[in-house]
Short mmCIF file of C-alpha atoms in Angstrom, two decimals:
data_model
loop_
_atom_site.label_atom_id
_atom_site.label_comp_id
_atom_site.label_asym_id
_atom_site.label_seq_id
_atom_site.Cartn_x
_atom_site.Cartn_y
_atom_site.Cartn_z
CA MET C 22 69.67 -31.08 -29.71
CA GLN C 23 69.72 -34.68 -28.50
CA LYS C 24 73.46 -34.40 -27.99
CA ASP C 25 72.99 -31.35 -25.72
CA LEU C 26 70.33 -33.18 -23.72
CA LEU C 27 72.58 -36.23 -23.36
CA ASN C 28 75.48 -34.03 -22.18
CA LYS C 29 73.23 -32.35 -19.57
CA VAL C 30 72.03 -35.74 -18.31
CA LEU C 31 75.61 -37.03 -18.07
CA ILE C 32 76.75 -33.90 -16.22
CA ALA C 33 73.79 -34.17 -13.80
CA PHE C 34 74.59 -37.85 -13.22
CA ALA C 35 78.28 -37.09 -12.57
CA ILE C 36 77.44 -34.32 -10.11
CA SER C 37 74.91 -36.56 -8.30
CA THR C 38 77.50 -39.35 -8.05
CA ILE C 39 80.14 -37.00 -6.60
CA VAL C 40 77.67 -35.61 -4.04
CA LEU C 41 76.66 -39.15 -3.03
CA ILE C 42 80.29 -40.24 -2.62
CA VAL C 43 81.13 -37.15 -0.56
CA ALA C 44 78.10 -37.82 1.69
CA ILE C 45 78.71 -41.57 2.19
CA LEU C 46 82.52 -41.79 2.43
CA PRO C 47 82.89 -40.09 5.85
CA ASN C 48 80.23 -42.40 7.32
CA MET C 49 82.06 -45.47 6.02
CA GLN C 50 85.31 -44.27 7.56
CA ASN C 51 83.62 -43.50 10.90
CA ASN C 52 82.20 -47.03 11.05
CA LYS C 53 85.68 -48.47 10.69
CA GLN C 54 86.96 -46.27 13.51
CA ASP C 55 84.00 -47.11 15.77
CA GLU C 56 84.66 -50.82 15.39
CA SER C 57 88.21 -50.48 16.71
CA PHE C 58 87.81 -48.12 19.68
CA VAL C 59 88.14 -51.11 22.06
CA GLN C 60 90.96 -53.57 21.66
CA ILE C 61 91.34 -56.84 23.57
CA ILE C 62 94.94 -57.10 24.77
CA ASN C 63 94.59 -60.27 26.85
CA PHE C 64 91.95 -62.97 27.36
CA THR C 65 93.25 -65.81 29.56
CA THR C 66 92.39 -68.11 32.44
CA ASP C 67 94.40 -68.81 35.58
CA LYS C 68 95.05 -72.38 34.36
CA LYS C 69 94.75 -74.33 31.13
CA THR C 70 93.33 -77.55 32.66
CA TYR C 71 90.39 -77.86 35.06
CA SER C 72 88.47 -80.61 36.84
CA SER C 73 84.77 -80.74 37.82
CA PHE C 74 83.28 -77.86 39.81
CA GLU C 75 86.60 -76.05 39.91
CA GLU C 76 86.65 -72.27 40.17
CA MET C 77 88.00 -70.67 37.03
CA LYS C 78 89.41 -67.15 37.01
CA ILE C 79 89.03 -65.47 33.63
CA PHE C 80 91.16 -62.39 32.99
CA VAL C 81 90.32 -59.75 30.40
CA LYS C 82 92.53 -56.79 29.59
CA LEU C 83 91.20 -54.13 27.21
CA ILE C 84 92.40 -50.83 25.86
CA SER C 85 89.73 -48.25 25.17
CA LYS C 86 90.48 -45.22 23.03
CA LYS C 87 87.89 -43.18 24.97
CA ASP C 88 85.72 -43.31 28.10
CA LEU C 89 82.73 -45.57 27.44
CA GLU C 90 79.61 -46.12 29.53
CA ASN C 91 77.43 -49.24 29.74
CA VAL C 92 79.80 -51.60 27.96
CA THR C 93 78.82 -55.26 28.26
CA LEU C 94 81.45 -58.01 28.39
CA LYS C 95 80.13 -61.52 27.79
CA VAL C 96 82.12 -64.69 28.45
CA TRP C 97 80.63 -68.05 27.56
CA GLY C 98 81.73 -71.49 26.52
CA ILE C 99 82.11 -75.19 27.36
CA LYS C 100 79.21 -75.74 25.01
CA PRO C 101 78.45 -79.38 24.25
CA ARG C 102 74.93 -80.12 23.05
CA ASN C 103 74.23 -76.39 22.44
CA TYR C 104 74.25 -75.41 26.12
CA ALA C 105 76.90 -73.01 27.46
CA TYR C 106 78.01 -74.20 30.90
CA ILE C 107 79.95 -70.97 31.37
CA ASN C 108 77.75 -67.94 30.72
CA GLU C 109 78.82 -64.75 32.48
CA SER C 110 78.38 -61.07 31.67
CA LYS C 111 79.25 -57.73 33.23
CA THR C 112 78.07 -54.26 32.29
CA LEU C 113 80.51 -51.56 33.27
CA ASN C 114 82.10 -48.28 32.31
CA LEU C 115 85.49 -48.36 30.60
CA LYS C 116 87.97 -45.59 31.16
CA LYS C 117 90.23 -44.35 28.40
CA GLY C 118 93.33 -46.52 28.40
CA GLU C 119 93.87 -49.93 29.96
CA ASN C 120 91.04 -51.75 31.76
CA GLU C 121 91.29 -55.09 33.61
CA ILE C 122 88.26 -57.24 34.37
CA ILE C 123 88.09 -60.59 36.20
CA PHE C 124 85.28 -63.12 35.85
CA LEU C 125 84.79 -66.06 38.24
CA ALA C 126 83.01 -69.20 37.03
CA LYS C 127 82.67 -72.85 38.07
CA THR C 128 83.46 -75.60 35.61
CA PRO C 129 80.72 -78.19 35.02
CA TYR C 130 80.72 -81.79 36.21
CA CYS C 131 83.11 -83.72 33.99
CA THR C 132 82.93 -87.51 33.64
CA SER C 133 83.90 -90.08 31.10
CA GLY C 134 80.27 -91.18 30.85
CA CYS C 135 76.75 -89.81 31.08
CA GLY C 136 75.61 -87.12 33.48
CA GLY C 137 78.15 -84.47 32.67
CA VAL C 138 80.53 -83.03 30.15
CA TYR C 139 83.09 -85.31 28.54
CA PRO C 140 86.77 -84.61 29.19
CA GLY C 141 88.61 -82.72 26.47
CA PRO C 142 89.22 -79.30 25.00
CA TYR C 143 86.49 -76.64 25.11
CA ASP C 144 86.36 -73.09 23.83
CA LEU C 145 85.58 -69.95 25.80
CA PHE C 146 84.41 -66.84 23.95
CA LEU C 147 84.56 -63.15 24.82
CA GLU C 148 82.47 -60.39 23.26
CA VAL C 149 82.64 -56.68 24.06
CA GLU C 150 79.41 -54.86 23.24
CA SER C 151 78.92 -51.09 23.13
CA GLU C 152 75.79 -49.31 21.90
CA SER C 153 74.27 -52.66 20.84
CA LYS C 154 77.25 -53.47 18.60
CA ILE C 155 79.96 -56.05 19.13
CA VAL C 156 83.14 -53.99 19.02
CA ALA C 157 85.68 -56.68 19.92
CA LYS C 158 85.77 -60.44 20.37
CA SER C 159 88.21 -63.21 21.17
CA SER C 160 88.35 -66.89 22.11
CA LEU C 161 90.59 -69.35 23.92
CA THR C 162 90.66 -73.08 24.62
CA ILE C 163 90.80 -74.82 28.00
CA ASN C 164 90.89 -78.54 28.87
CA LEU C 165 88.55 -80.40 31.21
CA ILE C 166 89.67 -83.61 32.88
CA SER C 167 87.48 -86.29 34.40
CA HIS C 168 86.09 -85.85 37.89
CA TYR C 169 87.68 -89.21 38.74
CA ALA C 170 91.12 -88.44 37.32
#
C-alpha cells in the first residue's frame, strides 16, 4: 500500500517536472535570441588622440536582425572623479540590416594641473537599449593630450 502511494507520488513528481521543463525551456531560449538581435560591428572615433575642446566624431555601426523602434544608443566616457565628460544619447528606429550612427561631442579641458582633466588614456562606452534592456555594449580607449602641448 505504501509502495503504491510512493510510486504515484514519484510519477506525479516526474510528470510535473517534465511539464515545468517544457514550459520554461522555450522562454530561456527566446531570451538568448532577444539578447543578440542587435550586434555592434564597429565603435570608433575619427582619431585616437585629442586635445582640449576638440570635436570628436564617434562612429557606430550596428546590424539589426529585425526592424526596431525606439532604440536608445548611449555613448559616455572620459570619467575621472565619477563624472562623464562625454554623455550623449540618441533614440531612433533601426532598420533590419546595417545601421550607421554618428555622434558629435567636445572633449573636456585637458591640463597637466588643476581645473581640467589630466592627460592620458580614457575609455568611451556604448550601450544599445531596446525595450528597457541593454542588448549590446562595447568600449574603446582614446588619449587626451594637454591643452598646452
